[in-house]
Amino acid sequence: MTPFRTILVPLDGSPLSEKALSPAARIAASMAQQAGAGEAVKLVLLRVVSPVALVAADPMLYDELTRMGSDEAQAYVNTARESVDAGGATVESSVIVGSPADAIVHYAAENGVDLILMSSHGRTGSSRWVYGSVAEKVLHHAPCATVIIRAHVAVEMFQNRKMLVPLDGSPLAERALEPALAISRAVQSDVTLLRVVSGREPLPESMTPAGAKVAAALDEAAARDRAEAETYLQGLFTDRPNQHLFFDVLTTAGDIADAIVSYADAHSVDLIVMSSHGRSGIGRWLHGSVAEKVLRGAECATMIVRSPQS
């Protein structure tokens, strides 16, 4: 079964929001090629028209301004639709009136959207789609996986055909694995499964015998953690024979999110795929923690797969 049959790209009329069009079209085209008999793949370009705040003052003027806004928006998405080549996938356009984030989430839920791709910032009138506003709300409430392409990203999606899936050993974190592999198969990207384990800060060279014993014990524990991580990733790798699949273990004494971002930069990753929550030691990978820090700091697009509880 095709994993992403309905792909949604919210647009606000800005070039920044349109950065999601090319990768979305590429995914849709690849999914259409893989689709079985009776499976249709479609790419939907959505423009949300914000309500005009003149209802109480003049309802007739409100209706007229809303109609004008909708007509302009429809013309825009129609033009965008004509410019998109999604291969065998159907490209549709839609305009709805409402609060942008709520309207996007509602549309996705009502229309069985499997994947949302959107820019983290663009312009709608005098406001902006900034992370912390529309994109953040969509990310938290969307019923499906969401790819956020932040305005500052230096690497285009699929530019290097290298994807990264950070895992922490939990089933919840592993929810990111199958969507990542589905996209990898579609666009022929390599996928690296990354497990980050905690190490220790360097200790002073001059230590007491007791201090040396502590250091040795910490090194032994770190070695056990690394061996466990390698065994875990080897298991996932063995269960999924794929010439484009790799795995790696990274030991860090610092912040987990920083380590993931640095690894992605060093290995020319163009898409990070991770669950919005999992477990790391006694903590959790939640929005506001690892996933959000990675999203904010990565120099490439980030795909967040929400767990049912998040």
Coordinates of C-alpha atoms in Angstrom, one line a residue:
M1 CA 0.0 0.0 0.0
T2 CA 1.3 3.5 -0.9
P3 CA 2.2 5.2 2.4
F4 CA 1.6 8.8 1.2
R5 CA -1.4 9.0 -1.1
T6 CA -2.6 12.5 -0.2
I7 CA 0.1 15.1 0.2
L8 CA -0.7 18.7 1.3
V9 CA 1.2 21.9 0.7
P10 CA -0.2 25.0 2.5
L11 CA 0.7 28.2 0.6
D12 CA 0.4 31.8 1.6
G13 CA 1.5 33.4 -1.6
S14 CA 5.1 33.9 -0.7
P15 CA 8.2 32.4 -2.4
L16 CA 9.2 31.0 1.0
S17 CA 6.1 29.0 1.3
E18 CA 6.6 27.8 -2.3
K19 CA 9.9 26.1 -1.2
A20 CA 7.8 23.1 -0.3
L21 CA 6.4 22.7 -3.8
S22 CA 9.4 21.0 -5.5
P23 CA 10.1 18.3 -2.8
A24 CA 6.3 17.7 -2.4
A25 CA 6.0 17.2 -6.2
R26 CA 8.9 14.8 -6.2
I27 CA 7.5 12.7 -3.4
A28 CA 4.0 12.7 -5.1
A29 CA 5.5 11.6 -8.5
S30 CA 7.5 8.8 -6.9
M31 CA 4.5 7.6 -4.9
A32 CA 2.4 7.6 -8.0
Q33 CA 5.0 5.4 -9.7
Q34 CA 4.8 2.9 -6.8
A35 CA 1.0 3.0 -6.5
G36 CA -0.8 -0.3 -7.1
A37 CA -4.0 -0.8 -9.1
G38 CA -6.8 1.4 -7.8
E39 CA -4.5 3.6 -5.7
A40 CA -4.5 7.3 -6.7
V41 CA -1.9 9.7 -5.4
K42 CA -2.7 13.4 -5.2
L43 CA -0.9 16.6 -4.3
V44 CA -3.1 19.3 -2.9
L45 CA -2.1 23.0 -2.9
L46 CA -4.0 24.8 -0.1
R47 CA -4.5 28.5 0.3
V48 CA -6.2 29.7 3.5
V49 CA -7.9 33.1 3.4
S50 CA -8.1 34.7 6.8
P51 CA -11.5 36.1 7.8
V52 CA -11.9 39.9 7.4
A53 CA -12.5 41.5 10.8
L54 CA -15.4 43.6 9.7
V55 CA -18.3 41.4 10.5
A56 CA -20.0 43.6 13.1
A57 CA -19.3 46.8 11.3
D58 CA -20.6 45.9 7.9
P59 CA -21.6 42.3 7.0
M60 CA -22.1 43.1 3.3
L61 CA -18.6 44.5 3.1
Y62 CA -17.3 41.5 4.9
D63 CA -18.8 39.1 2.4
E64 CA -17.5 41.1 -0.5
L65 CA -14.0 41.4 0.8
T66 CA -14.0 37.7 1.7
R67 CA -15.2 36.8 -1.8
M68 CA -12.5 39.0 -3.4
G69 CA -9.9 37.4 -1.2
S70 CA -11.0 34.0 -2.1
D71 CA -11.1 34.8 -5.8
E72 CA -7.5 36.1 -5.6
A73 CA -6.4 33.1 -3.6
Q74 CA -8.0 30.7 -6.1
A75 CA -6.2 32.4 -9.0
Y76 CA -2.9 32.1 -7.2
V77 CA -3.3 28.3 -6.4
N78 CA -4.5 27.6 -9.9
T79 CA -1.3 29.2 -11.3
A80 CA 0.8 27.3 -8.8
R81 CA -0.9 24.1 -9.8
E82 CA -0.2 24.6 -13.4
S83 CA 3.5 25.1 -12.6
V84 CA 3.9 21.8 -10.7
D85 CA 4.9 18.6 -12.4
A86 CA 4.0 15.7 -10.1
G87 CA 4.4 13.0 -12.7
G88 CA 1.5 10.5 -12.5
A89 CA 0.0 12.1 -9.4
T90 CA -3.0 14.4 -9.6
V91 CA -2.4 18.0 -8.6
E92 CA -5.4 19.8 -7.0
S93 CA -5.9 23.2 -5.6
S94 CA -8.2 24.4 -2.8
V95 CA -9.1 27.6 -1.0
I96 CA -10.7 27.8 2.4
V97 CA -11.6 30.6 4.7
G98 CA -10.4 30.4 8.3
S99 CA -7.6 30.8 10.8
P100 CA -4.6 29.4 9.0
A101 CA -3.3 26.8 11.4
D102 CA -6.7 25.5 12.4
A103 CA -7.9 25.4 8.8
I104 CA -4.8 23.5 7.7
V105 CA -5.2 20.9 10.5
H106 CA -8.9 20.6 9.9
Y107 CA -8.4 20.1 6.2
A108 CA -5.8 17.5 6.7
A109 CA -8.1 15.6 9.1
E110 CA -11.2 15.8 6.9
N111 CA -9.5 14.9 3.7
G112 CA -7.3 12.0 4.8
V113 CA -4.0 13.8 4.3
D114 CA -1.0 11.5 4.9
L115 CA 1.8 14.1 4.7
I116 CA 2.1 17.9 5.1
L117 CA 5.0 19.8 3.7
M118 CA 5.2 23.5 4.6
S119 CA 7.6 26.3 5.0
S120 CA 8.2 27.6 8.5
H121 CA 7.8 31.2 7.5
G122 CA 6.2 33.2 4.8
R123 CA 3.9 36.2 4.6
T124 CA 0.1 36.6 4.8
G125 CA -0.7 40.3 4.6
S126 CA 1.3 41.9 7.4
S127 CA 1.7 38.7 9.4
R128 CA 4.2 35.9 9.1
W129 CA 4.1 32.2 9.2
V130 CA 6.8 31.8 11.8
Y131 CA 7.8 28.8 13.8
G132 CA 5.9 29.5 17.1
S133 CA 2.8 30.5 15.1
V134 CA 1.2 28.7 12.2
A135 CA 3.9 26.1 11.6
E136 CA 4.2 25.2 15.3
K137 CA 0.4 24.8 15.7
V138 CA 0.2 22.6 12.6
L139 CA 3.2 20.6 13.8
H140 CA 1.5 20.0 17.2
H141 CA -2.0 19.2 16.0
A142 CA -1.7 17.7 12.5
P143 CA -3.1 14.2 12.2
C144 CA -0.2 13.1 10.0
A145 CA 3.6 13.4 9.5
T146 CA 4.7 17.0 8.8
V147 CA 7.8 18.2 7.1
I148 CA 8.9 21.7 8.1
I149 CA 11.3 23.6 5.8
R150 CA 12.6 26.5 7.8
A151 CA 13.5 29.7 6.0
H152 CA 17.2 29.6 7.0
V153 CA 17.9 26.0 5.8
A154 CA 21.0 25.9 3.7
V155 CA 20.4 22.5 2.1
E156 CA 17.5 21.7 -0.3
M157 CA 15.5 18.6 0.3
F158 CA 16.9 15.6 -1.6
Q159 CA 19.9 17.7 -2.7
N160 CA 22.4 15.2 -1.4
R161 CA 19.9 12.3 -1.1
K162 CA 20.9 11.6 2.5
M163 CA 18.4 11.2 5.3
L164 CA 18.9 10.9 9.0
V165 CA 16.7 9.1 11.5
P166 CA 17.7 9.7 15.2
L167 CA 16.5 6.8 17.5
D168 CA 16.6 6.4 21.2
G169 CA 15.8 2.7 21.5
S170 CA 12.0 3.2 22.1
P171 CA 9.1 1.9 19.9
L172 CA 7.8 5.5 19.9
A173 CA 11.0 6.9 18.4
E174 CA 10.9 4.0 15.8
R175 CA 7.6 5.4 14.5
A176 CA 9.8 7.6 12.3
L177 CA 11.5 4.7 10.6
E178 CA 8.9 3.4 8.2
P179 CA 7.9 6.9 6.9
A180 CA 11.6 7.7 6.4
L181 CA 12.2 4.4 4.5
A182 CA 9.1 5.1 2.3
I183 CA 10.4 8.4 1.3
S184 CA 13.9 6.9 0.8
R185 CA 12.5 4.3 -1.6
A186 CA 10.6 7.0 -3.5
V187 CA 13.5 9.3 -4.1
Q188 CA 16.5 6.9 -3.8
S189 CA 18.0 8.6 -0.7
D190 CA 20.4 6.9 1.7
V191 CA 19.1 6.6 5.3
T192 CA 21.3 6.5 8.3
L193 CA 19.9 5.3 11.6
L194 CA 21.6 7.2 14.4
R195 CA 21.7 6.4 18.1
V196 CA 23.3 9.0 20.4
V197 CA 24.7 7.8 23.7
S198 CA 25.9 9.9 26.6
G199 CA 29.6 9.9 27.3
R200 CA 31.5 11.8 30.0
E201 CA 33.3 15.1 30.1
P202 CA 37.2 14.7 30.1
L203 CA 38.5 14.4 33.7
P204 CA 41.6 16.1 35.0
E205 CA 44.8 14.3 34.4
S206 CA 45.8 14.4 38.0
M207 CA 43.3 12.4 40.0
T208 CA 43.3 10.5 43.2
P209 CA 43.1 6.7 43.0
A210 CA 39.5 6.9 44.0
G211 CA 38.9 9.4 41.1
A212 CA 40.6 7.1 38.7
K213 CA 38.3 4.3 39.7
V214 CA 35.3 6.5 39.1
A215 CA 36.6 7.4 35.7
A216 CA 37.2 3.8 34.8
A217 CA 33.7 2.9 36.0
L218 CA 32.2 5.6 33.8
D219 CA 34.2 4.5 30.8
E220 CA 33.0 1.0 31.3
A221 CA 29.4 2.1 31.5
A222 CA 29.8 4.2 28.4
A223 CA 31.3 1.2 26.5
R224 CA 28.3 -0.9 27.6
D225 CA 25.9 1.7 26.4
R226 CA 27.6 2.0 23.0
A227 CA 27.7 -1.8 22.6
E228 CA 24.0 -1.9 23.4
A229 CA 23.2 0.8 20.9
E230 CA 25.2 -0.9 18.2
T231 CA 23.3 -4.2 18.8
Y232 CA 20.0 -2.4 18.8
L233 CA 20.7 -0.7 15.4
Q234 CA 22.2 -3.8 13.9
G235 CA 18.9 -5.5 14.7
L236 CA 16.9 -2.8 12.9
F237 CA 19.3 -2.9 10.0
T238 CA 19.2 -6.7 9.7
D239 CA 15.4 -6.8 9.7
R240 CA 15.2 -4.3 6.8
P241 CA 17.5 -5.4 4.0
N242 CA 18.1 -2.2 2.0
Q243 CA 21.2 -1.1 0.1
H244 CA 20.5 2.5 1.0
L245 CA 20.3 1.8 4.8
F246 CA 23.1 2.5 7.2
F247 CA 23.6 2.9 10.9
D248 CA 25.9 4.7 13.3
V249 CA 26.4 5.3 17.0
L250 CA 27.6 8.7 18.3
T251 CA 28.9 9.3 21.8
T252 CA 28.5 12.8 23.2
A253 CA 29.0 14.4 26.6
G254 CA 26.9 17.3 25.5
D255 CA 23.3 18.0 24.5
I256 CA 21.6 15.3 22.5
A257 CA 19.9 17.7 20.0
D258 CA 23.1 19.6 19.4
A259 CA 24.9 16.3 18.6
I260 CA 22.2 15.3 16.1
V261 CA 22.3 18.7 14.4
S262 CA 26.1 18.6 14.2
Y263 CA 26.1 15.1 12.8
A264 CA 23.6 16.1 10.1
D265 CA 25.7 19.0 9.1
A266 CA 28.9 17.0 9.0
H267 CA 27.3 14.3 6.9
S268 CA 25.5 16.6 4.4
V269 CA 22.0 15.4 5.5
D270 CA 19.1 17.0 3.6
L271 CA 16.2 15.6 5.7
I272 CA 16.0 14.6 9.3
V273 CA 13.1 12.3 10.2
M274 CA 12.2 11.8 13.9
S275 CA 9.3 11.1 16.2
S276 CA 7.9 13.9 18.3
H277 CA 8.4 11.8 21.3
G278 CA 10.2 8.8 22.6
R279 CA 12.4 8.0 25.6
S280 CA 16.0 8.8 26.2
G281 CA 17.1 7.6 29.6
I282 CA 14.5 8.9 32.1
G283 CA 13.6 11.8 29.8
R284 CA 11.5 12.0 26.7
W285 CA 12.0 13.3 23.2
L286 CA 9.2 15.8 23.2
H287 CA 8.3 19.1 21.5
G288 CA 10.2 21.5 23.8
S289 CA 13.0 19.0 24.0
V290 CA 15.1 17.1 21.5
A291 CA 12.7 17.2 18.5
E292 CA 12.0 20.9 18.8
K293 CA 15.7 21.7 19.3
V294 CA 16.6 19.7 16.3
L295 CA 13.9 21.4 14.2
R296 CA 15.1 24.9 15.3
G297 CA 18.8 24.2 14.8
A298 CA 19.0 21.9 11.8
E299 CA 20.4 23.3 8.5
C300 CA 18.0 21.1 6.6
A301 CA 14.4 20.2 6.4
T302 CA 12.9 18.2 9.4
M303 CA 10.1 15.7 9.3
I304 CA 8.2 15.1 12.5
V305 CA 6.1 12.0 12.9
R306 CA 3.7 12.4 15.9
S307 CA 2.9 9.6 18.2
P308 CA -0.7 8.9 19.2
Q309 CA -0.1 10.4 22.7
S310 CA 1.8 13.5 21.6

